[in-house]
GROMACS .gro file of C-alpha atoms in nm:
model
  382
    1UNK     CA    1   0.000   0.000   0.000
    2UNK     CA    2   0.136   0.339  -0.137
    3UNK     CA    3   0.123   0.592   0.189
    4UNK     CA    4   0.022   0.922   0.058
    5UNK     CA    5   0.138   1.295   0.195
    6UNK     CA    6  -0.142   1.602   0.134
    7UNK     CA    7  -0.068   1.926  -0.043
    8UNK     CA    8  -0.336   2.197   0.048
    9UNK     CA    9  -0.417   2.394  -0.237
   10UNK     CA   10  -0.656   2.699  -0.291
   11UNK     CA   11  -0.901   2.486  -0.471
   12UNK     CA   12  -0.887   2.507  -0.857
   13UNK     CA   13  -0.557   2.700  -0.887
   14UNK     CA   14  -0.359   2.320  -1.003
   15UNK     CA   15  -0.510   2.053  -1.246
   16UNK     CA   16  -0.239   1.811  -1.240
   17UNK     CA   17  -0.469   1.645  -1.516
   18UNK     CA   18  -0.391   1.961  -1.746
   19UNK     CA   19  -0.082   2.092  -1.613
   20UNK     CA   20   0.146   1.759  -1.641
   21UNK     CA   21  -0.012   1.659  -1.999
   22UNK     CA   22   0.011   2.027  -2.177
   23UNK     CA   23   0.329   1.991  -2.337
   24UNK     CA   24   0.542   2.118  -2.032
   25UNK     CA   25   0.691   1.807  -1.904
   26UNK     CA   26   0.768   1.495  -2.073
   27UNK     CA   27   0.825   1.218  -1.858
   28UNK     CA   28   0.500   1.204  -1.592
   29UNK     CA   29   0.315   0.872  -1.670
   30UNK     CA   30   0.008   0.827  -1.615
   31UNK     CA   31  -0.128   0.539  -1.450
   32UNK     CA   32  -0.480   0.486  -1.550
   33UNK     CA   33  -0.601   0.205  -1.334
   34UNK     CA   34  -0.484   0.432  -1.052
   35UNK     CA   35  -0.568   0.744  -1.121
   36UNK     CA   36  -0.214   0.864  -1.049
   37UNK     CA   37   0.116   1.023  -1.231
   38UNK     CA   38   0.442   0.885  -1.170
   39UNK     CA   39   0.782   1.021  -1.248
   40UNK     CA   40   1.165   1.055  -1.128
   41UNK     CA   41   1.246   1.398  -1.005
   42UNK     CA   42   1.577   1.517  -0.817
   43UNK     CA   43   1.550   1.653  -0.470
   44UNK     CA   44   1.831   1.771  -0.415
   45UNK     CA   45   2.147   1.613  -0.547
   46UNK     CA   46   1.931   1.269  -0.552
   47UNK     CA   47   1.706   1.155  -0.798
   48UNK     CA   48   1.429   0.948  -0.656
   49UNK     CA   49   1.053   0.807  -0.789
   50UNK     CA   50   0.779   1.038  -0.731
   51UNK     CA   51   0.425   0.934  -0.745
   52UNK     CA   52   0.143   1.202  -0.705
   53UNK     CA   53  -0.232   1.186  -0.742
   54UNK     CA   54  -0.508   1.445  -0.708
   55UNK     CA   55  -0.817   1.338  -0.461
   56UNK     CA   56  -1.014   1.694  -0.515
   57UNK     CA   57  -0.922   2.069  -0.601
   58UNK     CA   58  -0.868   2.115  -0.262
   59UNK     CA   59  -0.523   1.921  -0.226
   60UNK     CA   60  -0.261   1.742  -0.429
   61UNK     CA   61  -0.091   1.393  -0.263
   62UNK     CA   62   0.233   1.222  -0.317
   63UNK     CA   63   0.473   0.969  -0.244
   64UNK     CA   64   0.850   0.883  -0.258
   65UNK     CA   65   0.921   0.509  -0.377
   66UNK     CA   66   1.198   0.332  -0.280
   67UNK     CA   67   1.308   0.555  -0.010
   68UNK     CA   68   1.216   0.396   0.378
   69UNK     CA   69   1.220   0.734   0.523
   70UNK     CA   70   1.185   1.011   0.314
   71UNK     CA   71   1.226   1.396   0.437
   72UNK     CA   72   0.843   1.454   0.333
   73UNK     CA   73   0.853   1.803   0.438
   74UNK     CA   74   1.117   1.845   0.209
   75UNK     CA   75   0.979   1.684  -0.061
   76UNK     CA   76   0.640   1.875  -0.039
   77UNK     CA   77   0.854   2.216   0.013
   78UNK     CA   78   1.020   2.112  -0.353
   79UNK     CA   79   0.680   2.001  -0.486
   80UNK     CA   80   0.474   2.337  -0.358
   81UNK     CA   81   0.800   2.520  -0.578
   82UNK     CA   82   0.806   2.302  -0.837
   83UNK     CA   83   0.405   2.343  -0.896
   84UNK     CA   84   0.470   2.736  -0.830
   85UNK     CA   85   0.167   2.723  -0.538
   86UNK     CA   86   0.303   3.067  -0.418
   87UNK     CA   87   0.178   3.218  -0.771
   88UNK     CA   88  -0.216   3.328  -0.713
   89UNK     CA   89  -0.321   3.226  -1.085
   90UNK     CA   90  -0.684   3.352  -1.027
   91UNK     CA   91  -0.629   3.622  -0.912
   92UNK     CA   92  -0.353   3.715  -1.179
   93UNK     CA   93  -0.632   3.611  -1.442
   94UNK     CA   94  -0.898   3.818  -1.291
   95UNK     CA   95  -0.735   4.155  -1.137
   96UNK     CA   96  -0.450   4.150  -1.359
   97UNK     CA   97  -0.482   4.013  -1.738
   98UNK     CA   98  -0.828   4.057  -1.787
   99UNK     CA   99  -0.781   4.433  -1.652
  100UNK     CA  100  -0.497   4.476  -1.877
  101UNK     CA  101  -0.689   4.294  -2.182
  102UNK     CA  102  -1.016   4.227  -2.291
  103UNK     CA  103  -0.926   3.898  -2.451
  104UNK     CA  104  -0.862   3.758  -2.118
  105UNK     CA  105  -1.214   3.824  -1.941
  106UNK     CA  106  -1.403   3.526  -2.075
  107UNK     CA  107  -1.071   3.277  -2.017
  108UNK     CA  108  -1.003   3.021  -1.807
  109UNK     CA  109  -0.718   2.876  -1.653
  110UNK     CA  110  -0.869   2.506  -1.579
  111UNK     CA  111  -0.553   2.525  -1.341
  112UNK     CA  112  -0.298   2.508  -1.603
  113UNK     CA  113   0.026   2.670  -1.401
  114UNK     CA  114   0.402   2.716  -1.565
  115UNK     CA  115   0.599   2.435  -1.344
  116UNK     CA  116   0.947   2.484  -1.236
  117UNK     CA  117   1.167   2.212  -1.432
  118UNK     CA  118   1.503   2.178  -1.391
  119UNK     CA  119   1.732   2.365  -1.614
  120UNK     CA  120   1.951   2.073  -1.774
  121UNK     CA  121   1.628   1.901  -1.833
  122UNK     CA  122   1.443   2.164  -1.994
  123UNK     CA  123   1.735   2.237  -2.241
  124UNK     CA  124   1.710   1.909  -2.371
  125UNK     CA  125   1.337   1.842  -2.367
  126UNK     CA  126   1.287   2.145  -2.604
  127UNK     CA  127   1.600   2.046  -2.852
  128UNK     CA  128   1.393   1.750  -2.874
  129UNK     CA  129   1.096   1.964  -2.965
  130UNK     CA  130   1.169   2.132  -3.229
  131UNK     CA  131   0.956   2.048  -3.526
  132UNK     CA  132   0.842   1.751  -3.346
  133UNK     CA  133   0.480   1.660  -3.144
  134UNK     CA  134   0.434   1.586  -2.789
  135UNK     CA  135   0.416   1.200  -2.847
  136UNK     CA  136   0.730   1.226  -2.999
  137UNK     CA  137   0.914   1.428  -2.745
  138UNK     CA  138   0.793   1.178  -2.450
  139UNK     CA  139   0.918   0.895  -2.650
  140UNK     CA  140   1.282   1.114  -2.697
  141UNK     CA  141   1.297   1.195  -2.334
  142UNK     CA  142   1.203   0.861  -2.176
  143UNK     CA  143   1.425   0.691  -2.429
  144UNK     CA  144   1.736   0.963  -2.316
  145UNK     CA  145   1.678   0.848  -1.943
  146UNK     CA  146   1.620   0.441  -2.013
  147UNK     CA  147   1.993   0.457  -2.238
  148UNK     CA  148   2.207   0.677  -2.055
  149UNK     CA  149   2.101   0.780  -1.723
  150UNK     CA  150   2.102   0.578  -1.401
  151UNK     CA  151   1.818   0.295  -1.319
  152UNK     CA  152   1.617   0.400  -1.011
  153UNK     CA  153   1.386   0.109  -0.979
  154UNK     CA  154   1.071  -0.034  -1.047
  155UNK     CA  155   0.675   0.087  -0.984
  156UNK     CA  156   0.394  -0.062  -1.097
  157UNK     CA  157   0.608  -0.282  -1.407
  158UNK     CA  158   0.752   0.068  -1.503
  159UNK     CA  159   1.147   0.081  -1.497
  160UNK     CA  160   1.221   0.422  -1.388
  161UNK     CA  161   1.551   0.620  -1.457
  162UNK     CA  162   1.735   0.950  -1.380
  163UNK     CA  163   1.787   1.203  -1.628
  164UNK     CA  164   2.134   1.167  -1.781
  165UNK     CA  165   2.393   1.441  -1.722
  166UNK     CA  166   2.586   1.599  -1.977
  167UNK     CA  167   2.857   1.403  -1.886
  168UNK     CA  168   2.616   1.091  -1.911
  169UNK     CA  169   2.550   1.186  -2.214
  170UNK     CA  170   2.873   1.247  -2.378
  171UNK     CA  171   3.031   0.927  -2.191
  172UNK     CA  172   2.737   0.688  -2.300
  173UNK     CA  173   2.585   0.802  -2.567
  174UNK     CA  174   2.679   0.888  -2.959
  175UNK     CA  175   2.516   1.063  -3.262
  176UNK     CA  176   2.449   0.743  -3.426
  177UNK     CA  177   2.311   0.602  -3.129
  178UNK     CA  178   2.061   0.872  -3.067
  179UNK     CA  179   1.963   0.844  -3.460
  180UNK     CA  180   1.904   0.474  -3.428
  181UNK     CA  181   1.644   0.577  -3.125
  182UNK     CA  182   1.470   0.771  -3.364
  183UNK     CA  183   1.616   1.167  -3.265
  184UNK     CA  184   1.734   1.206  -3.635
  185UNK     CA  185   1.879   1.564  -3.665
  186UNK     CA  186   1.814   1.639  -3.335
  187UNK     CA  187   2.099   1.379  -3.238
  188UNK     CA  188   2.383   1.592  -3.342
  189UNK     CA  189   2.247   1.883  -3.117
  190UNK     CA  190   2.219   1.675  -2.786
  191UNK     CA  191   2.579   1.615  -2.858
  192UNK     CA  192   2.705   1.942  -2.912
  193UNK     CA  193   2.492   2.046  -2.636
  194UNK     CA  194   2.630   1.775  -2.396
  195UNK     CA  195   2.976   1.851  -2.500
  196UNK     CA  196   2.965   2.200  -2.496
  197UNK     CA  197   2.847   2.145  -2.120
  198UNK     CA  198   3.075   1.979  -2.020
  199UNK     CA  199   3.339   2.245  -2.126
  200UNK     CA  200   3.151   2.578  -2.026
  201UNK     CA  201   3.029   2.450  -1.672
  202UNK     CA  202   3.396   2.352  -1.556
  203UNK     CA  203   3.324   2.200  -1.210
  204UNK     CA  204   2.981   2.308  -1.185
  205UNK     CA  205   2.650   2.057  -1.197
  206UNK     CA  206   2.457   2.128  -1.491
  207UNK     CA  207   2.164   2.333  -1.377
  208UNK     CA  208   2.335   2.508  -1.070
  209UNK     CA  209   2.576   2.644  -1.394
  210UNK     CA  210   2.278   2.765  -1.590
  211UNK     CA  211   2.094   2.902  -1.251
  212UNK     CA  212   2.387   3.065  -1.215
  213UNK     CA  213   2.364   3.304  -1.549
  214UNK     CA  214   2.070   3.499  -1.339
  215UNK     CA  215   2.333   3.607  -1.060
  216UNK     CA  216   2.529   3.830  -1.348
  217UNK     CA  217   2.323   3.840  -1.700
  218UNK     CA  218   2.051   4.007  -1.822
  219UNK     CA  219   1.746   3.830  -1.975
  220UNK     CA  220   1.882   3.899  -2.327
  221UNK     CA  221   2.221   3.803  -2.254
  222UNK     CA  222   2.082   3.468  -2.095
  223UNK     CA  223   1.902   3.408  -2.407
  224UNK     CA  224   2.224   3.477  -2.603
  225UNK     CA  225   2.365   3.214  -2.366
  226UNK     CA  226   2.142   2.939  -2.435
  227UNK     CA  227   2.097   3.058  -2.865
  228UNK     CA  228   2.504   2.920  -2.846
  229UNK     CA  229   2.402   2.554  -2.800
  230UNK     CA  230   2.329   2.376  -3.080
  231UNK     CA  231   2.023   2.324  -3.180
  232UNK     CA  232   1.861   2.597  -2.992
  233UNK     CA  233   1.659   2.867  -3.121
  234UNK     CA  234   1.454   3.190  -2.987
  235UNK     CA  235   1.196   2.980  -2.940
  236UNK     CA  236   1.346   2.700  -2.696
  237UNK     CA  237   1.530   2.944  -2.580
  238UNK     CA  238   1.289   3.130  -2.425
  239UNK     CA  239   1.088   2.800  -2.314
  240UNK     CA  240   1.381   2.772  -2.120
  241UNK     CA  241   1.362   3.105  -1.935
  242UNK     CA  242   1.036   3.036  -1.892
  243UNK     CA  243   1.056   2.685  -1.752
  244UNK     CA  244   1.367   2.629  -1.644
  245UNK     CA  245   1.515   2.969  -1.514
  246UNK     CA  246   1.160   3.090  -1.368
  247UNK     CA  247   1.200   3.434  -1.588
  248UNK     CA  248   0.840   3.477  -1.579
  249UNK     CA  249   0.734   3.739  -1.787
  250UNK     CA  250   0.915   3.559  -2.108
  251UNK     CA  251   0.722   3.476  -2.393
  252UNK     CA  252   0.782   3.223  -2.614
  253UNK     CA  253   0.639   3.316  -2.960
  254UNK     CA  254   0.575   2.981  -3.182
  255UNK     CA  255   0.304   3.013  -3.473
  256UNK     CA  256   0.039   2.948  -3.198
  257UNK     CA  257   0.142   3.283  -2.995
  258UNK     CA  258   0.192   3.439  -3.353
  259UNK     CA  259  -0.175   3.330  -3.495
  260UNK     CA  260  -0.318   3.488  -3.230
  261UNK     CA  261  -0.145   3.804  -3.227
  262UNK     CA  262  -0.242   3.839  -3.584
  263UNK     CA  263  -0.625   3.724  -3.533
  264UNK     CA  264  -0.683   3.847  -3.165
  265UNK     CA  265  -0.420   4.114  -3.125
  266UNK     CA  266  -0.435   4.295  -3.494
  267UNK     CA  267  -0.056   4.225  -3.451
  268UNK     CA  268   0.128   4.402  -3.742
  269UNK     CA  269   0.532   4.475  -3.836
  270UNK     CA  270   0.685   4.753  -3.750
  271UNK     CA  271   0.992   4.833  -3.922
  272UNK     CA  272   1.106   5.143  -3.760
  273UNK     CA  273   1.114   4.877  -3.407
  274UNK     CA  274   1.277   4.611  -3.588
  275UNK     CA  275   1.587   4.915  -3.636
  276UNK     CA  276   1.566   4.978  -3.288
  277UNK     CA  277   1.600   4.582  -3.210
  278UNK     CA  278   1.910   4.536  -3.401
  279UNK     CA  279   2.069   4.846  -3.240
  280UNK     CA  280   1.972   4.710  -2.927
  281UNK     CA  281   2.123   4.340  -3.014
  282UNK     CA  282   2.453   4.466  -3.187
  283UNK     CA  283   2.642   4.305  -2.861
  284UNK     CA  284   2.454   4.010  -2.919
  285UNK     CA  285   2.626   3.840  -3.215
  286UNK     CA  286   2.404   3.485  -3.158
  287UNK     CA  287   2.117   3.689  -3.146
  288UNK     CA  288   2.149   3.910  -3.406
  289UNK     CA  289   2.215   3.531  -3.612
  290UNK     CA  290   1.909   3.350  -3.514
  291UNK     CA  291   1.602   3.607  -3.387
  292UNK     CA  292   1.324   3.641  -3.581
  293UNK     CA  293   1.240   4.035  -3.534
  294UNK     CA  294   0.864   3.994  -3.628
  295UNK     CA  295   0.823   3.701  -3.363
  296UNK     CA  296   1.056   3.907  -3.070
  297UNK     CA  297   0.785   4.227  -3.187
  298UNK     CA  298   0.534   3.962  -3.073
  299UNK     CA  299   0.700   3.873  -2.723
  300UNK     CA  300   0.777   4.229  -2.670
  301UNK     CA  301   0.435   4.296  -2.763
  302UNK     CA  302   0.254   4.051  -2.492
  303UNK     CA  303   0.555   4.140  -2.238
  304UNK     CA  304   0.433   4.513  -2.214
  305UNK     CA  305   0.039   4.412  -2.210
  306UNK     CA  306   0.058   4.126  -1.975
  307UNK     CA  307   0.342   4.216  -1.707
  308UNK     CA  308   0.562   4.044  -1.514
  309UNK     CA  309   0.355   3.708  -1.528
  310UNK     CA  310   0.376   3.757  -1.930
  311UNK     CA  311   0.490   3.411  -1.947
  312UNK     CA  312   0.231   3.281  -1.725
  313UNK     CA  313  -0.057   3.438  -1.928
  314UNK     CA  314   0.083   3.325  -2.267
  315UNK     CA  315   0.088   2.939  -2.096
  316UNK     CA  316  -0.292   3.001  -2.079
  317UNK     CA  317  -0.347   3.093  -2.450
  318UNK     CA  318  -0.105   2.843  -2.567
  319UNK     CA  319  -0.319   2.544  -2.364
  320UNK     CA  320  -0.656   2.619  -2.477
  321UNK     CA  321  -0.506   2.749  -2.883
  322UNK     CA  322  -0.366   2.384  -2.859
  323UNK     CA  323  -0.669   2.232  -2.713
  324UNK     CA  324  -0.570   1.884  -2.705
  325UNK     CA  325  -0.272   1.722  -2.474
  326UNK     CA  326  -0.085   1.402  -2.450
  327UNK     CA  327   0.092   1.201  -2.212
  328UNK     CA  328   0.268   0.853  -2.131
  329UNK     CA  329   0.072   0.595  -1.958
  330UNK     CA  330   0.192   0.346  -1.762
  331UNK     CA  331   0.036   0.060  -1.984
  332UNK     CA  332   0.312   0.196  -2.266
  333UNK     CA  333   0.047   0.408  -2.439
  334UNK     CA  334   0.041   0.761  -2.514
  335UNK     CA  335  -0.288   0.903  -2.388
  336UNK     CA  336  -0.442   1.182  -2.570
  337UNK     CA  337  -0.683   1.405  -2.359
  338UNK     CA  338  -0.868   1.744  -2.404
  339UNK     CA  339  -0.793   1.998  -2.115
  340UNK     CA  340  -1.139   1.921  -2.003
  341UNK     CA  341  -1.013   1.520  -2.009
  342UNK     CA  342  -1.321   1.450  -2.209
  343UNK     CA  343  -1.177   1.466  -2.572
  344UNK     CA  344  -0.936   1.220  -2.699
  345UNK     CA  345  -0.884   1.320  -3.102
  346UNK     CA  346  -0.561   1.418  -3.184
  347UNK     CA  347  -0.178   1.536  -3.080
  348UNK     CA  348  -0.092   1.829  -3.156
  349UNK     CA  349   0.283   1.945  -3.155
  350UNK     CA  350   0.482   2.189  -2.944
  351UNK     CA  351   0.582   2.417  -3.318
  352UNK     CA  352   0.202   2.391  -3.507
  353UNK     CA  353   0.215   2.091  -3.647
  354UNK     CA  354  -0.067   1.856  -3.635
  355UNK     CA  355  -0.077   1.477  -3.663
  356UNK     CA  356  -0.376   1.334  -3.672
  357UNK     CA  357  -0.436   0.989  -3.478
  358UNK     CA  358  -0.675   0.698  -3.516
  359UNK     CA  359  -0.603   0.501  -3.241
  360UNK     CA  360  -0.709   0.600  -2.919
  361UNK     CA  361  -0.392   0.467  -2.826
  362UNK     CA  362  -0.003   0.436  -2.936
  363UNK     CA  363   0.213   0.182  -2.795
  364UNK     CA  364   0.579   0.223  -2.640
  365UNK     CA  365   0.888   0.101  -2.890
  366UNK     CA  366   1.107  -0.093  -2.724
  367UNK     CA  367   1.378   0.130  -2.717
  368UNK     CA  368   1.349   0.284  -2.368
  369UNK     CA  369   0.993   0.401  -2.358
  370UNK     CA  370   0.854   0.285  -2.032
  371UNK     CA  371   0.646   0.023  -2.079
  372UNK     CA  372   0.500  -0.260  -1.832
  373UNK     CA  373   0.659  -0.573  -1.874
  374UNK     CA  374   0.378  -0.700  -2.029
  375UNK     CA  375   0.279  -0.469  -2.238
  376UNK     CA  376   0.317  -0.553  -2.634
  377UNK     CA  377   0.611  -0.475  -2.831
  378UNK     CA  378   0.465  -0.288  -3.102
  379UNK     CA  379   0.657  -0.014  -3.304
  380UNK     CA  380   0.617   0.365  -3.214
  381UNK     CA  381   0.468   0.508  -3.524
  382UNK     CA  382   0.475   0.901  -3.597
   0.00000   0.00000   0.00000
């Protein structure tokens, strides 16, 4: 019998239905029979198996496997952080965005909150996400963690692993290995990323090195920062700020954000700004590569209407654009679901893309998707 610890939360201000299946996170599985989400998160300098469930909208509740006595005051302290509890999302929607813009008085948030990922993590999630869907991207990150990071244990016929390092990955892994696990392109950027890692952060673990760039740099010299990895656009790059650094009032502009500035916001260039843009960037030599100035217009744009929860809001608008969310399930399925959790239709991807899907159902590859041992050994199919 799983023993359970209770999160108070003001009721509807978390959905861990539509908050851990919106495209944020990649690795929460669901376990249907159960009614709970299981994953492997590091508290502190340990990773460990994390199992959480939602009873009401009153309170989440988790648990720590394979641990006999784990520091469950410290776990919930990392959990209330990692869920941002401290951020009052209604009232942000109510006295704040829909003050500051008439788009945002008939929304909802249906407790859809920016989470608080780790750093590393989030870098190489969203390299994985480029022109790619949310099926996809589990299937990348669970396969990362099953061939090169560090076997936890076992829940419920799920293996469970750590997320690999950058020294994990450079040690273990290879280009062509990643290719043959289905990363394609994307397998020469993890590399470069890993290795470039590896050099920059000189004794440093991984995320305390890129926490570390708030100390000293300014949000668009951290951008700058993370535009030198390969692989990595304005667009991850700012998912990053947003996700992993906590820069809240970032907005990532992909042709969701865009489509609605242009249909909702009557978004249109300016070229006089884009001038003032690349006189602003001229320190910025990756910058001044890879921005697109009509998409930073856009972030600027939503920056100045929505504040310093700009990212938060722009979460919102992204969720309920989308419409449709997907997630790993602990039978080795991917699990389509509307926010509401009524819908199951289609995936929809992270950069606009849609695939459409028959099945109510995919099942796991086998190579490294998590999968219950006796689930069937079908091929992933895209």
């Amino acid at each position: 019998m799983i023993k359970f610890h209770r999160i108070p939360i003001t009721p509807g201000e978390l959905s861990l239905d539509n908050v851990l299946q919106c495209g944020q996170a990649f690795r929460w599985i669901y376990h249907k029979d159960k009614s709970h989400y299981s994953t492997t998160m590091r508290f502190g300098n340990q990773y460990h198996i994390l199992v959480m469930k939602q009873p009401d909208n009153t309170c989440v509740e988790f648990s720590v496997m394979g641990t006999a006595n784990p520091d469950t005051a410290h776990v919930a302290d990392h959990l209330k952080n990692y869920f941002r509890l401290e951020v009052p999302l209604d009232k942000l929607l109510r006295t704040e965005w829909a003050v500051r813009d008439s788009n945002f008085k008939m929304k909802l948030h249906r407790g859809v909150r920016l989470l608080s990922q780790d750093p590393w993590e989030t870098l190489i999630s969203y390299i994985c996400s480029s022109n790619n869907n949310i099926s996809r991207i589990t299937k990348m990150c669970h396969s990362l963690c099953a061939q090169f990071g560090n076997k936890l244990g076992e829940h419920d016929g799920v293996e469970y692993y750590s997320f690999p390092t950058s020294d994990e990955i450079k040690e273990r892994a290879s280009e062509e290995k990643l290719r043959s696990l289905g990363f394609g392109y994307r397998a020469k950027f993890i590399m470069g990323t890993a290795r470039k890692m590896v050099e920059d952060r000189r004794n440093l673990p991984d995320s305390q090195y890129l926490e570390s760039w708030k100390d000293h740099l300014t949000y668009e010299q951290i951008r700058d920062k993370f535009m030198a990895f390969p692989g990595v656009g304005p667009k991850v790059a700012d998912c990053v700020c947003l996700s992993g650094m906590q820069m809240d009032d970032v907005v990532p502009v992909d042709v969701h954000i865009a489509r609605i500035a242009q249909r909702d916001y009557k978004f249109t260039l300016n070229k006089s700004k884009i001038e003032e843009l690349q006189i602003q960037y001229s320190d910025l030599p990756v910058t001044r590569k890879k921005v697109n100035y009509e998409l930073d217009l856009i972030r600027i744009m939503f920056k100045e209407k929505w504040g310093d929860f700009a990212g938060w809001a722009q979460g919102i608008l992204f969720a309920q654009e989308v419409g449709k969310t997907s997630g790993a399930t602990s039978e080795g399925m991917i699990k389509k679901r509307s926010l509401e959790v009524e819908i199951k239709v289609e995936v929809t991807d992270t950069l606009g893309q849609y695939q459409t899907v028959e099945e109510e159902s995919i099942e796991y590859s086998v190579t490294g998707r998590p999968k219950r041992k006796s689930a069937k050994r079908d091929s992933y199919e895209s």
